[in-house]
PDB file of C-alpha atoms in Angstrom:
ATOM      1  CA  MET A   1     -27.012  -4.294   8.517  1.00 62.00           C
ATOM      2  CA  THR A   2     -28.964  -7.168   7.237  1.00 66.00           C
ATOM      3  CA  LYS A   3     -27.398 -10.070   5.254  1.00 64.00           C
ATOM      4  CA  GLU A   4     -28.925  -8.809   1.959  1.00 69.00           C
ATOM      5  CA  GLN A   5     -27.435  -5.392   2.450  1.00 68.00           C
ATOM      6  CA  TRP A   6     -23.915  -6.983   3.155  1.00 62.00           C
ATOM      7  CA  HIS A   7     -24.192  -9.048  -0.083  1.00 62.00           C
ATOM      8  CA  LYS A   8     -25.377  -5.930  -2.000  1.00 68.00           C
ATOM      9  CA  THR A   9     -22.039  -4.028  -1.629  1.00 73.00           C
ATOM     10  CA  LEU A  10     -19.500  -5.297   0.988  1.00 75.00           C
ATOM     11  CA  LEU A  11     -19.662  -8.914  -0.038  1.00 74.00           C
ATOM     12  CA  ALA A  12     -20.012  -8.181  -3.828  1.00 77.00           C
ATOM     13  CA  PRO A  13     -17.268  -9.852  -5.944  1.00 77.00           C
ATOM     14  CA  TRP A  14     -16.259  -6.415  -7.591  1.00 78.00           C
ATOM     15  CA  PHE A  15     -15.796  -4.876  -4.114  1.00 80.00           C
ATOM     16  CA  ARG A  16     -14.101  -7.772  -2.174  1.00 79.00           C
ATOM     17  CA  LYS A  17     -11.462  -8.303  -4.862  1.00 79.00           C
ATOM     18  CA  THR A  18      -8.425  -6.095  -3.887  1.00 76.00           C
ATOM     19  CA  ASP A  19      -6.050  -4.893  -6.540  1.00 78.00           C
ATOM     20  CA  SER A  20      -2.479  -5.953  -5.792  1.00 76.00           C
ATOM     21  CA  LEU A  21      -1.255  -2.553  -6.825  1.00 79.00           C
ATOM     22  CA  MET A  22      -3.425  -0.707  -4.273  1.00 85.00           C
ATOM     23  CA  PRO A  23      -1.213   0.778  -1.553  1.00 88.00           C
ATOM     24  CA  ALA A  24      -1.579  -0.148   1.973  1.00 89.00           C
ATOM     25  CA  TYR A  25      -3.711   2.141   4.246  1.00 92.00           C
ATOM     26  CA  PRO A  26      -1.027   4.200   6.019  1.00 91.00           C
ATOM     27  CA  TYR A  27      -2.910   4.295   9.436  1.00 92.00           C
ATOM     28  CA  GLY A  28      -3.764   0.456   9.359  1.00 89.00           C
ATOM     29  CA  LYS A  29      -6.849  -1.056  10.566  1.00 88.00           C
ATOM     30  CA  ASN A  30      -8.907   0.077  13.719  1.00 89.00           C
ATOM     31  CA  VAL A  31      -8.153  -2.632  16.386  1.00 89.00           C
ATOM     32  CA  HIS A  32      -9.894  -0.842  19.200  1.00 88.00           C
ATOM     33  CA  PHE A  33     -13.236  -0.569  17.271  1.00 89.00           C
ATOM     34  CA  PRO A  34     -13.290  -3.182  14.479  1.00 89.00           C
ATOM     35  CA  GLU A  35     -16.814  -2.188  13.188  1.00 88.00           C
ATOM     36  CA  ALA A  36     -15.235   0.919  11.905  1.00 90.00           C
ATOM     37  CA  ASN A  37     -13.278  -1.182   9.327  1.00 89.00           C
ATOM     38  CA  TYR A  38     -16.484  -1.995   7.527  1.00 88.00           C
ATOM     39  CA  GLY A  39     -17.981   1.474   7.078  1.00 89.00           C
ATOM     40  CA  LEU A  40     -17.277   5.156   6.918  1.00 93.00           C
ATOM     41  CA  TYR A  41     -17.238   6.091  10.583  1.00 92.00           C
ATOM     42  CA  GLY A  42     -15.116   9.213  10.126  1.00 90.00           C
ATOM     43  CA  GLY A  43     -12.676   8.098  12.811  1.00 88.00           C
ATOM     44  CA  ALA A  44     -15.387   7.750  15.538  1.00 89.00           C
ATOM     45  CA  THR A  45     -14.940   5.132  18.203  1.00 87.00           C
ATOM     46  CA  LEU A  46     -16.616   4.180  21.536  1.00 87.00           C
ATOM     47  CA  ALA A  47     -16.672   6.798  24.225  1.00 88.00           C
ATOM     48  CA  THR A  48     -16.786   5.576  27.723  1.00 88.00           C
ATOM     49  CA  GLY A  49     -17.501   7.520  30.940  1.00 90.00           C
ATOM     50  CA  HIS A  50     -20.050   7.858  33.860  1.00 87.00           C
ATOM     51  CA  ARG A  51     -23.457   9.320  34.138  1.00 86.00           C
ATOM     52  CA  ILE A  52     -23.597  11.185  37.569  1.00 86.00           C
ATOM     53  CA  SER A  53     -26.962  11.261  39.360  1.00 85.00           C
ATOM     54  CA  ARG A  54     -27.354  14.189  41.705  1.00 81.00           C
ATOM     55  CA  GLY A  55     -30.918  13.276  42.763  1.00 79.00           C
ATOM     56  CA  ARG A  56     -32.110  10.931  45.400  1.00 79.00           C
ATOM     57  CA  ASN A  57     -30.070   7.953  44.070  1.00 78.00           C
ATOM     58  CA  LYS A  58     -26.703   9.693  44.036  1.00 81.00           C
ATOM     59  CA  GLY A  59     -23.709   7.916  42.311  1.00 82.00           C
ATOM     60  CA  LYS A  60     -21.916   7.167  39.172  1.00 86.00           C
ATOM     61  CA  THR A  61     -23.225   4.811  36.500  1.00 86.00           C
ATOM     62  CA  LEU A  62     -20.641   3.479  33.960  1.00 88.00           C
ATOM     63  CA  ARG A  63     -21.887   3.558  30.287  1.00 89.00           C
ATOM     64  CA  LYS A  64     -20.676   3.781  26.826  1.00 90.00           C
ATOM     65  CA  TRP A  65     -21.648   6.234  23.950  1.00 90.00           C
ATOM     66  CA  PHE A  66     -21.756   4.706  20.454  1.00 90.00           C
ATOM     67  CA  PRO A  67     -21.364   6.763  17.250  1.00 91.00           C
ATOM     68  CA  ASN A  68     -24.450   7.611  15.405  1.00 92.00           C
ATOM     69  CA  ILE A  69     -24.257   5.085  12.472  1.00 91.00           C
ATOM     70  CA  ARG A  70     -26.836   4.622   9.809  1.00 91.00           C
ATOM     71  CA  VAL A  71     -27.084   2.386   6.785  1.00 90.00           C
ATOM     72  CA  GLU A  72     -27.176   4.821   3.793  1.00 90.00           C
ATOM     73  CA  THR A  73     -27.329   4.212   0.178  1.00 91.00           C
ATOM     74  CA  VAL A  74     -24.940   6.642  -1.527  1.00 92.00           C
ATOM     75  CA  ARG A  75     -24.517   7.078  -5.295  1.00 92.00           C
ATOM     76  CA  SER A  76     -20.970   6.923  -6.831  1.00 92.00           C
ATOM     77  CA  LYS A  77     -20.930   8.713 -10.208  1.00 92.00           C
ATOM     78  CA  ALA A  78     -17.424   7.497 -10.904  1.00 92.00           C
ATOM     79  CA  LEU A  79     -18.279   3.865 -10.259  1.00 90.00           C
ATOM     80  CA  GLY A  80     -21.850   4.076 -11.605  1.00 90.00           C
ATOM     81  CA  ARG A  81     -23.247   2.220  -8.610  1.00 89.00           C
ATOM     82  CA  ASP A  82     -25.490   2.930  -5.586  1.00 90.00           C
ATOM     83  CA  LEU A  83     -23.370   1.702  -2.557  1.00 90.00           C
ATOM     84  CA  THR A  84     -25.131   0.533   0.693  1.00 89.00           C
ATOM     85  CA  LEU A  85     -22.790   1.262   3.515  1.00 90.00           C
ATOM     86  CA  PRO A  86     -22.759   1.914   7.231  1.00 91.00           C
ATOM     87  CA  VAL A  87     -22.146   5.742   7.449  1.00 93.00           C
ATOM     88  CA  ARG A  88     -21.835   7.993  10.350  1.00 93.00           C
ATOM     89  CA  ALA A  89     -24.377  10.901  10.351  1.00 94.00           C
ATOM     90  CA  ARG A  90     -21.698  13.447  10.620  1.00 94.00           C
ATOM     91  CA  VAL A  91     -19.880  11.943   7.612  1.00 94.00           C
ATOM     92  CA  MET A  92     -23.070  11.829   5.680  1.00 94.00           C
ATOM     93  CA  ARG A  93     -23.402  15.604   6.137  1.00 95.00           C
ATOM     94  CA  THR A  94     -19.832  16.088   4.979  1.00 94.00           C
ATOM     95  CA  ILE A  95     -20.569  13.999   1.733  1.00 95.00           C
ATOM     96  CA  ARG A  96     -23.596  16.279   1.006  1.00 94.00           C
ATOM     97  CA  LYS A  97     -21.497  19.468   1.738  1.00 95.00           C
ATOM     98  CA  VAL A  98     -18.445  18.429  -0.585  1.00 93.00           C
ATOM     99  CA  GLY A  99     -20.790  17.304  -3.393  1.00 92.00           C
ATOM    100  CA  GLY A 100     -20.951  13.433  -3.394  1.00 92.00           C
ATOM    101  CA  LEU A 101     -19.203  10.289  -2.228  1.00 93.00           C
ATOM    102  CA  ASP A 102     -16.473  10.683  -4.974  1.00 93.00           C
ATOM    103  CA  GLN A 103     -15.394  14.078  -3.795  1.00 94.00           C
ATOM    104  CA  TYR A 104     -15.314  12.827  -0.197  1.00 95.00           C
ATOM    105  CA  VAL A 105     -12.955   9.857  -0.677  1.00 94.00           C
ATOM    106  CA  LEU A 106     -10.751  11.965  -3.122  1.00 93.00           C
ATOM    107  CA  GLY A 107      -9.953  14.477  -0.351  1.00 92.00           C
ATOM    108  CA  ASN A 108      -6.215  15.109   0.035  1.00 90.00           C
ATOM    109  CA  ARG A 109      -6.060  16.559   3.424  1.00 92.00           C
ATOM    110  CA  PRO A 110      -4.394  14.530   6.134  1.00 92.00           C
ATOM    111  CA  ALA A 111      -7.465  14.694   8.341  1.00 92.00           C
ATOM    112  CA  ARG A 112      -9.698  13.302   5.457  1.00 93.00           C
ATOM    113  CA  ILE A 113      -7.119  10.436   4.721  1.00 93.00           C
ATOM    114  CA  LYS A 114      -7.002   9.540   8.536  1.00 93.00           C
ATOM    115  CA  GLU A 115     -10.799   9.499   8.819  1.00 93.00           C
ATOM    116  CA  LEU A 116     -11.392   7.363   5.686  1.00 92.00           C
ATOM    117  CA  GLY A 117     -10.603   4.022   7.405  1.00 90.00           C
ATOM    118  CA  LEU A 118      -9.976   0.829   5.442  1.00 91.00           C
ATOM    119  CA  LEU A 119     -13.277   0.820   3.567  1.00 92.00           C
ATOM    120  CA  GLY A 120     -12.899   4.486   2.661  1.00 92.00           C
ATOM    121  CA  TRP A 121      -9.346   3.952   1.455  1.00 93.00           C
ATOM    122  CA  LYS A 122     -10.492   1.110  -0.743  1.00 92.00           C
ATOM    123  CA  LEU A 123     -13.156   3.206  -2.167  1.00 93.00           C
ATOM    124  CA  ARG A 124     -10.652   5.876  -2.900  1.00 93.00           C
ATOM    125  CA  TRP A 125      -8.567   3.411  -4.953  1.00 92.00           C
ATOM    126  CA  LEU A 126     -11.619   2.162  -6.929  1.00 92.00           C
ATOM    127  CA  VAL A 127     -12.773   5.721  -7.780  1.00 92.00           C
ATOM    128  CA  LEU A 128      -9.231   6.760  -8.802  1.00 91.00           C
ATOM    129  CA  THR A 129      -8.877   3.756 -11.093  1.00 88.00           C
ATOM    130  CA  SER A 130     -12.389   3.854 -12.646  1.00 90.00           C
ATOM    131  CA  PRO A 131     -12.555   4.554 -16.391  1.00 89.00           C
ATOM    132  CA  LYS A 132     -14.618   7.766 -15.813  1.00 92.00           C
ATOM    133  CA  MET A 133     -11.839   9.259 -13.567  1.00 91.00           C
ATOM    134  CA  LYS A 134      -9.178   8.155 -15.992  1.00 88.00           C
ATOM    135  CA  GLN A 135     -10.886  10.034 -18.726  1.00 89.00           C
ATOM    136  CA  ALA A 136     -11.164  13.096 -16.527  1.00 90.00           C
ATOM    137  CA  TYR A 137      -7.427  12.962 -15.673  1.00 87.00           C
ATOM    138  CA  ALA A 138      -6.552  12.475 -19.501  1.00 86.00           C
ATOM    139  CA  ALA A 139      -8.533  15.504 -20.328  1.00 89.00           C
ATOM    140  CA  GLU A 140      -6.800  17.547 -17.603  1.00 88.00           C
ATOM    141  CA  ARG A 141      -3.397  16.435 -18.749  1.00 85.00           C
ATOM    142  CA  ARG A 142      -4.016  17.594 -22.351  1.00 87.00           C
ATOM    143  CA  LYS A 143      -5.306  20.862 -20.929  1.00 89.00           C
ATOM    144  CA  LEU A 144      -2.124  21.335 -19.042  1.00 85.00           C
ATOM    145  CA  GLY A 145       0.073  20.304 -21.917  1.00 84.00           C
ATOM    146  CA  LEU A 146       1.332  16.979 -20.396  1.00 78.00           C
ATOM    147  CA  PRO A 147       2.039  13.814 -22.463  1.00 73.00           C
ATOM    148  CA  ASP A 148      -0.940  11.427 -23.004  1.00 69.00           C
ATOM    149  CA  ASN A 149       1.019   8.336 -22.238  1.00 63.00           C
ATOM    150  CA  TYR A 150       1.863   9.345 -18.763  1.00 62.00           C
ATOM    151  CA  SER A 151       1.309   6.644 -16.296  1.00 61.00           C
ATOM    152  CA  ALA A 152       1.805   6.592 -12.469  1.00 57.00           C
ATOM    153  CA  ILE A 153       2.925   2.998 -12.656  1.00 61.00           C
ATOM    154  CA  GLU A 154       5.896   3.232 -14.892  1.00 67.00           C
ATOM    155  CA  ARG A 155       7.719   0.127 -16.383  1.00 72.00           C
ATOM    156  CA  PHE A 156      11.457  -0.067 -16.257  1.00 77.00           C
ATOM    157  CA  GLU A 157      11.612  -0.485 -20.151  1.00 76.00           C
ATOM    158  CA  HIS A 158       9.990   2.790 -20.742  1.00 77.00           C
ATOM    159  CA  ALA A 159      12.359   4.714 -18.351  1.00 80.00           C
ATOM    160  CA  TRP A 160      15.492   2.886 -19.661  1.00 83.00           C
ATOM    161  CA  ASN A 161      14.722   3.537 -23.297  1.00 84.00           C
ATOM    162  CA  ASP A 162      14.618   7.306 -22.585  1.00 85.00           C
ATOM    163  CA  PRO A 163      18.239   8.693 -22.823  1.00 87.00           C
ATOM    164  CA  GLU A 164      17.817  11.220 -20.269  1.00 89.00           C
ATOM    165  CA  ARG A 165      16.162   8.877 -17.736  1.00 86.00           C
ATOM    166  CA  ARG A 166      18.757   6.266 -18.396  1.00 87.00           C
ATOM    167  CA  GLN A 167      21.612   8.684 -17.800  1.00 89.00           C
ATOM    168  CA  GLN A 168      19.926   9.791 -14.623  1.00 90.00           C
ATOM    169  CA  MET A 169      19.662   6.357 -13.240  1.00 89.00           C
ATOM    170  CA  ILE A 170      23.371   5.604 -14.175  1.00 90.00           C
ATOM    171  CA  ASP A 171      24.436   8.738 -12.314  1.00 91.00           C
ATOM    172  CA  GLU A 172      22.532   7.761  -9.270  1.00 91.00           C
ATOM    173  CA  GLN A 173      24.235   4.356  -9.324  1.00 90.00           C
ATOM    174  CA  ASP A 174      27.591   5.954  -9.672  1.00 90.00           C
ATOM    175  CA  ALA A 175      26.864   8.172  -6.738  1.00 91.00           C
ATOM    176  CA  ALA A 176      25.755   5.228  -4.586  1.00 91.00           C
ATOM    177  CA  TRP A 177      28.928   3.288  -5.706  1.00 88.00           C
ATOM    178  CA  ALA A 178      31.072   6.256  -4.676  1.00 89.00           C
ATOM    179  CA  LYS A 179      29.698   6.306  -1.244  1.00 90.00           C
ATOM    180  CA  ILE A 180      30.120   2.570  -0.706  1.00 88.00           C
ATOM    181  CA  LYS A 181      33.680   2.924  -2.142  1.00 86.00           C
ATOM    182  CA  ALA A 182      34.514   5.660   0.409  1.00 88.00           C
ATOM    183  CA  LYS A 183      33.160   3.555   3.261  1.00 88.00           C
ATOM    184  CA  MET A 184      35.327   0.528   2.066  1.00 83.00           C
ATOM    185  CA  GLU A 185      38.434   2.710   1.810  1.00 83.00           C
ATOM    186  CA  ARG A 186      37.922   3.861   5.412  1.00 86.00           C
ATOM    187  CA  TYR A 187      37.379   0.316   6.535  1.00 82.00           C
ATOM    188  CA  ASP A 188      40.613  -0.817   4.823  1.00 77.00           C
ATOM    189  CA  ALA A 189      42.605   1.935   6.415  1.00 80.00           C
ATOM    190  CA  HIS A 190      41.155   1.013   9.756  1.00 82.00           C
ATOM    191  CA  VAL A 191      42.023  -2.553   9.374  1.00 75.00           C
ATOM    192  CA  GLU A 192      45.508  -1.887   8.102  1.00 73.00           C
ATOM    193  CA  ALA A 193      46.177   0.414  11.128  1.00 76.00           C
ATOM    194  CA  GLN A 194      44.905  -2.106  13.612  1.00 74.00           C
ATOM    195  CA  TRP A 195      45.947  -5.356  12.137  1.00 66.00           C
ATOM    196  CA  THR A 196      48.686  -7.470  13.754  1.00 57.00           C
ATOM    197  CA  THR A 197      50.075 -10.929  12.875  1.00 55.00           C
ATOM    198  CA  SER A 198      48.724 -12.337  16.073  1.00 56.00           C
ATOM    199  CA  ASP A 199      45.223 -11.463  15.280  1.00 57.00           C
ATOM    200  CA  ALA A 200      44.943 -14.290  12.753  1.00 55.00           C
ATOM    201  CA  GLN A 201      45.366 -16.906  15.467  1.00 55.00           C
ATOM    202  CA  HIS A 202      42.363 -15.486  17.482  1.00 51.00           C
ATOM    203  CA  LEU A 203      40.102 -14.571  14.608  1.00 54.00           C
ATOM    204  CA  ALA A 204      40.403 -17.837  12.633  1.00 52.00           C
ATOM    205  CA  LEU A 205      39.635 -16.253   9.418  1.00 51.00           C
ATOM    206  CA  GLU A 206      38.900 -18.451   6.320  1.00 47.00           C
ATOM    207  CA  GLU A 207      40.805 -16.000   4.092  1.00 52.00           C
ATOM    208  CA  PRO A 208      44.098 -14.460   5.531  1.00 52.00           C
ATOM    209  CA  TYR A 209      44.279 -10.581   5.521  1.00 53.00           C
ATOM    210  CA  THR A 210      46.585  -9.339   2.810  1.00 54.00           C
ATOM    211  CA  SER A 211      47.621  -5.701   1.995  1.00 53.00           C
ATOM    212  CA  ASP A 212      46.985  -6.429  -1.568  1.00 58.00           C
ATOM    213  CA  ARG A 213      43.359  -5.072  -2.176  1.00 58.00           C
ATOM    214  CA  ALA A 214      42.986  -6.860  -5.337  1.00 57.00           C
ATOM    215  CA  LYS A 215      43.440 -10.320  -3.649  1.00 57.00           C
ATOM    216  CA  ARG A 216      40.831  -9.720  -0.914  1.00 57.00           C
ATOM    217  CA  PRO A 217      37.772 -11.644  -1.369  1.00 52.00           C
ATOM    218  CA  PHE A 218      35.635  -8.856   0.201  1.00 52.00           C
ATOM    219  CA  SER A 219      37.244  -5.791  -1.678  1.00 54.00           C
ATOM    220  CA  LEU A 220      35.009  -3.562  -3.745  1.00 60.00           C
ATOM    221  CA  LEU A 221      35.558  -3.555  -7.528  1.00 62.00           C
ATOM    222  CA  ASP A 222      37.140  -0.433  -9.091  1.00 67.00           C
ATOM    223  CA  THR A 223      34.693  -0.543 -11.995  1.00 72.00           C
ATOM    224  CA  LYS A 224      31.968   2.053 -11.726  1.00 77.00           C
ATOM    225  CA  PRO A 225      28.376   1.127 -13.017  1.00 76.00           C
ATOM    226  CA  SER A 226      28.788   3.639 -15.968  1.00 77.00           C
ATOM    227  CA  HIS A 227      31.936   1.784 -17.124  1.00 77.00           C
ATOM    228  CA  LEU A 228      29.811  -1.377 -17.655  1.00 77.00           C
ATOM    229  CA  ALA A 229      28.590  -2.462 -21.039  1.00 77.00           C
ATOM    230  CA  LEU A 230      24.864  -1.487 -20.734  1.00 78.00           C
ATOM    231  CA  PRO A 231      22.218  -1.789 -23.507  1.00 76.00           C
ATOM    232  CA  ASP A 232      20.776   1.317 -25.045  1.00 75.00           C
ATOM    233  CA  ILE A 233      17.323  -0.322 -25.671  1.00 74.00           C
ATOM    234  CA  VAL A 234      15.654  -2.800 -23.482  1.00 69.00           C
ATOM    235  CA  GLU A 235      12.815  -4.850 -25.099  1.00 64.00           C
ATOM    236  CA  GLU A 236       9.411  -4.730 -23.455  1.00 60.00           C
ATOM    237  CA  ILE A 237       8.521  -8.307 -22.303  1.00 51.00           C
ATOM    238  CA  PRO A 238       4.867  -9.000 -21.861  1.00 52.00           C
ATOM    239  CA  TYR A 239       4.663 -10.399 -18.355  1.00 49.00           C
ATOM    240  CA  ASP A 240       1.086  -9.443 -17.493  1.00 50.00           C
ATOM    241  CA  ARG A 241      -0.099 -13.105 -17.317  1.00 50.00           C
ATOM    242  CA  PHE A 242       2.999 -14.224 -15.474  1.00 50.00           C
ATOM    243  CA  ALA A 243       2.662 -11.270 -13.048  1.00 53.00           C
ATOM    244  CA  LYS A 244      -0.828 -12.144 -12.133  1.00 54.00           C
ATOM    245  CA  LEU A 245       0.220 -15.726 -10.911  1.00 58.00           C
ATOM    246  CA  PRO A 246       0.864 -16.010  -7.176  1.00 63.00           C
ATOM    247  CA  GLN A 247       4.435 -16.634  -5.912  1.00 64.00           C
ATOM    248  CA  LEU A 248       3.526 -20.227  -4.945  1.00 62.00           C
ATOM    249  CA  VAL A 249       2.558 -21.078  -8.619  1.00 64.00           C
ATOM    250  CA  ARG A 250       5.722 -19.449  -9.964  1.00 58.00           C
ATOM    251  CA  ASP A 251       7.795 -21.465  -7.701  1.00 64.00           C
ATOM    252  CA  GLY A 252       6.013 -24.672  -8.555  1.00 64.00           C
ATOM    253  CA  ASP A 253       4.774 -25.332  -4.954  1.00 68.00           C
ATOM    254  CA  ALA A 254       1.012 -25.008  -5.787  1.00 70.00           C
ATOM    255  CA  THR A 255      -1.445 -24.943  -8.763  1.00 72.00           C
ATOM    256  CA  PRO A 256      -4.009 -22.389  -9.574  1.00 69.00           C
ATOM    257  CA  GLU A 257      -6.856 -24.864  -8.831  1.00 74.00           C
ATOM    258  CA  SER A 258      -5.554 -25.570  -5.463  1.00 76.00           C
ATOM    259  CA  LEU A 259      -5.122 -21.841  -4.648  1.00 72.00           C
ATOM    260  CA  ALA A 260      -8.506 -21.055  -5.924  1.00 75.00           C
ATOM    261  CA  ALA A 261     -10.130 -23.835  -3.605  1.00 79.00           C
ATOM    262  CA  GLU A 262      -8.260 -22.470  -0.534  1.00 80.00           C
ATOM    263  CA  GLN A 263      -9.480 -18.866  -1.438  1.00 76.00           C
ATOM    264  CA  ARG A 264     -13.112 -19.976  -1.800  1.00 78.00           C
ATOM    265  CA  ALA A 265     -13.031 -21.783   1.571  1.00 83.00           C
ATOM    266  CA  ARG A 266     -11.397 -18.671   3.102  1.00 81.00           C
ATOM    267  CA  GLN A 267     -13.930 -16.281   1.685  1.00 78.00           C
ATOM    268  CA  ALA A 268     -16.757 -18.486   2.884  1.00 79.00           C
ATOM    269  CA  ASP A 269     -15.369 -18.541   6.500  1.00 82.00           C
ATOM    270  CA  GLU A 270     -15.021 -14.580   6.301  1.00 78.00           C
ATOM    271  CA  GLU A 271     -18.553 -14.184   5.123  1.00 75.00           C
ATOM    272  CA  ARG A 272     -19.910 -16.453   7.918  1.00 79.00           C
ATOM    273  CA  GLN A 273     -17.858 -14.425  10.511  1.00 78.00           C
ATOM    274  CA  ILE A 274     -19.039 -11.170   9.096  1.00 71.00           C
ATOM    275  CA  VAL A 275     -22.758 -12.170   9.058  1.00 70.00           C
ATOM    276  CA  GLN A 276     -22.534 -13.560  12.588  1.00 74.00           C
ATOM    277  CA  GLN A 277     -20.850 -10.374  13.776  1.00 69.00           C
ATOM    278  CA  TRP A 278     -23.612  -8.148  12.449  1.00 66.00           C
ATOM    279  CA  ALA A 279     -26.554 -10.445  12.876  1.00 58.00           C
TER     280      ALA A 279
END
């Protein structure tokens, strides 16, 4: 790919910026064939072997077979853009077969997810979160009779203010508390059965062991989570601006200006490395 082709899609600001809510690619990056991380290679990699000559010059010749990669311009209807990407010829046939780039990256089969790669996974997230796809999903929810305010990313305040969801969370906490309580009782029974007065001299415990469970510093409280005074309604706090700040800015260890300067320098280094690699 030329430098202009890189800047057209892969180095574009809208494509380089990664949403913090995007889940990590389950198969990770391709460390054996790094070029596949910057295109739709369909899981292809280098193939090594020998060419065997049976003529006058008999012998084996070591060689490599590279995948058939072409720079294609593919239209994404959901994004409303023409994307210039390195695409394997076999992947391009699959894209035409399924009906477009959007249908290809939205495939749900495990084999499709595995062959997407890092770039295909990012395109999948961009297509899923595009306004056009959100409208299509909203129309499908209305057709199926689902609530309109459904969101895959639910806030705690919305779940807690629902009485059924709140009771479900409290029941789950009580069940987890009961398991920890049972483990603590088994531990106490074991310690009481194995404890002797001479153990305190060898263990040098900060707190002496006592048979009274209420006086033990490491004992579990007898109060269940459902017995606590919990609020019925939790106010929704607007933390959108605060959540977008990096952790260093929240802790006061850096400023937004210093982080922006570091990010610009890092992006410039990455662009130089990419251009040198594909020059």
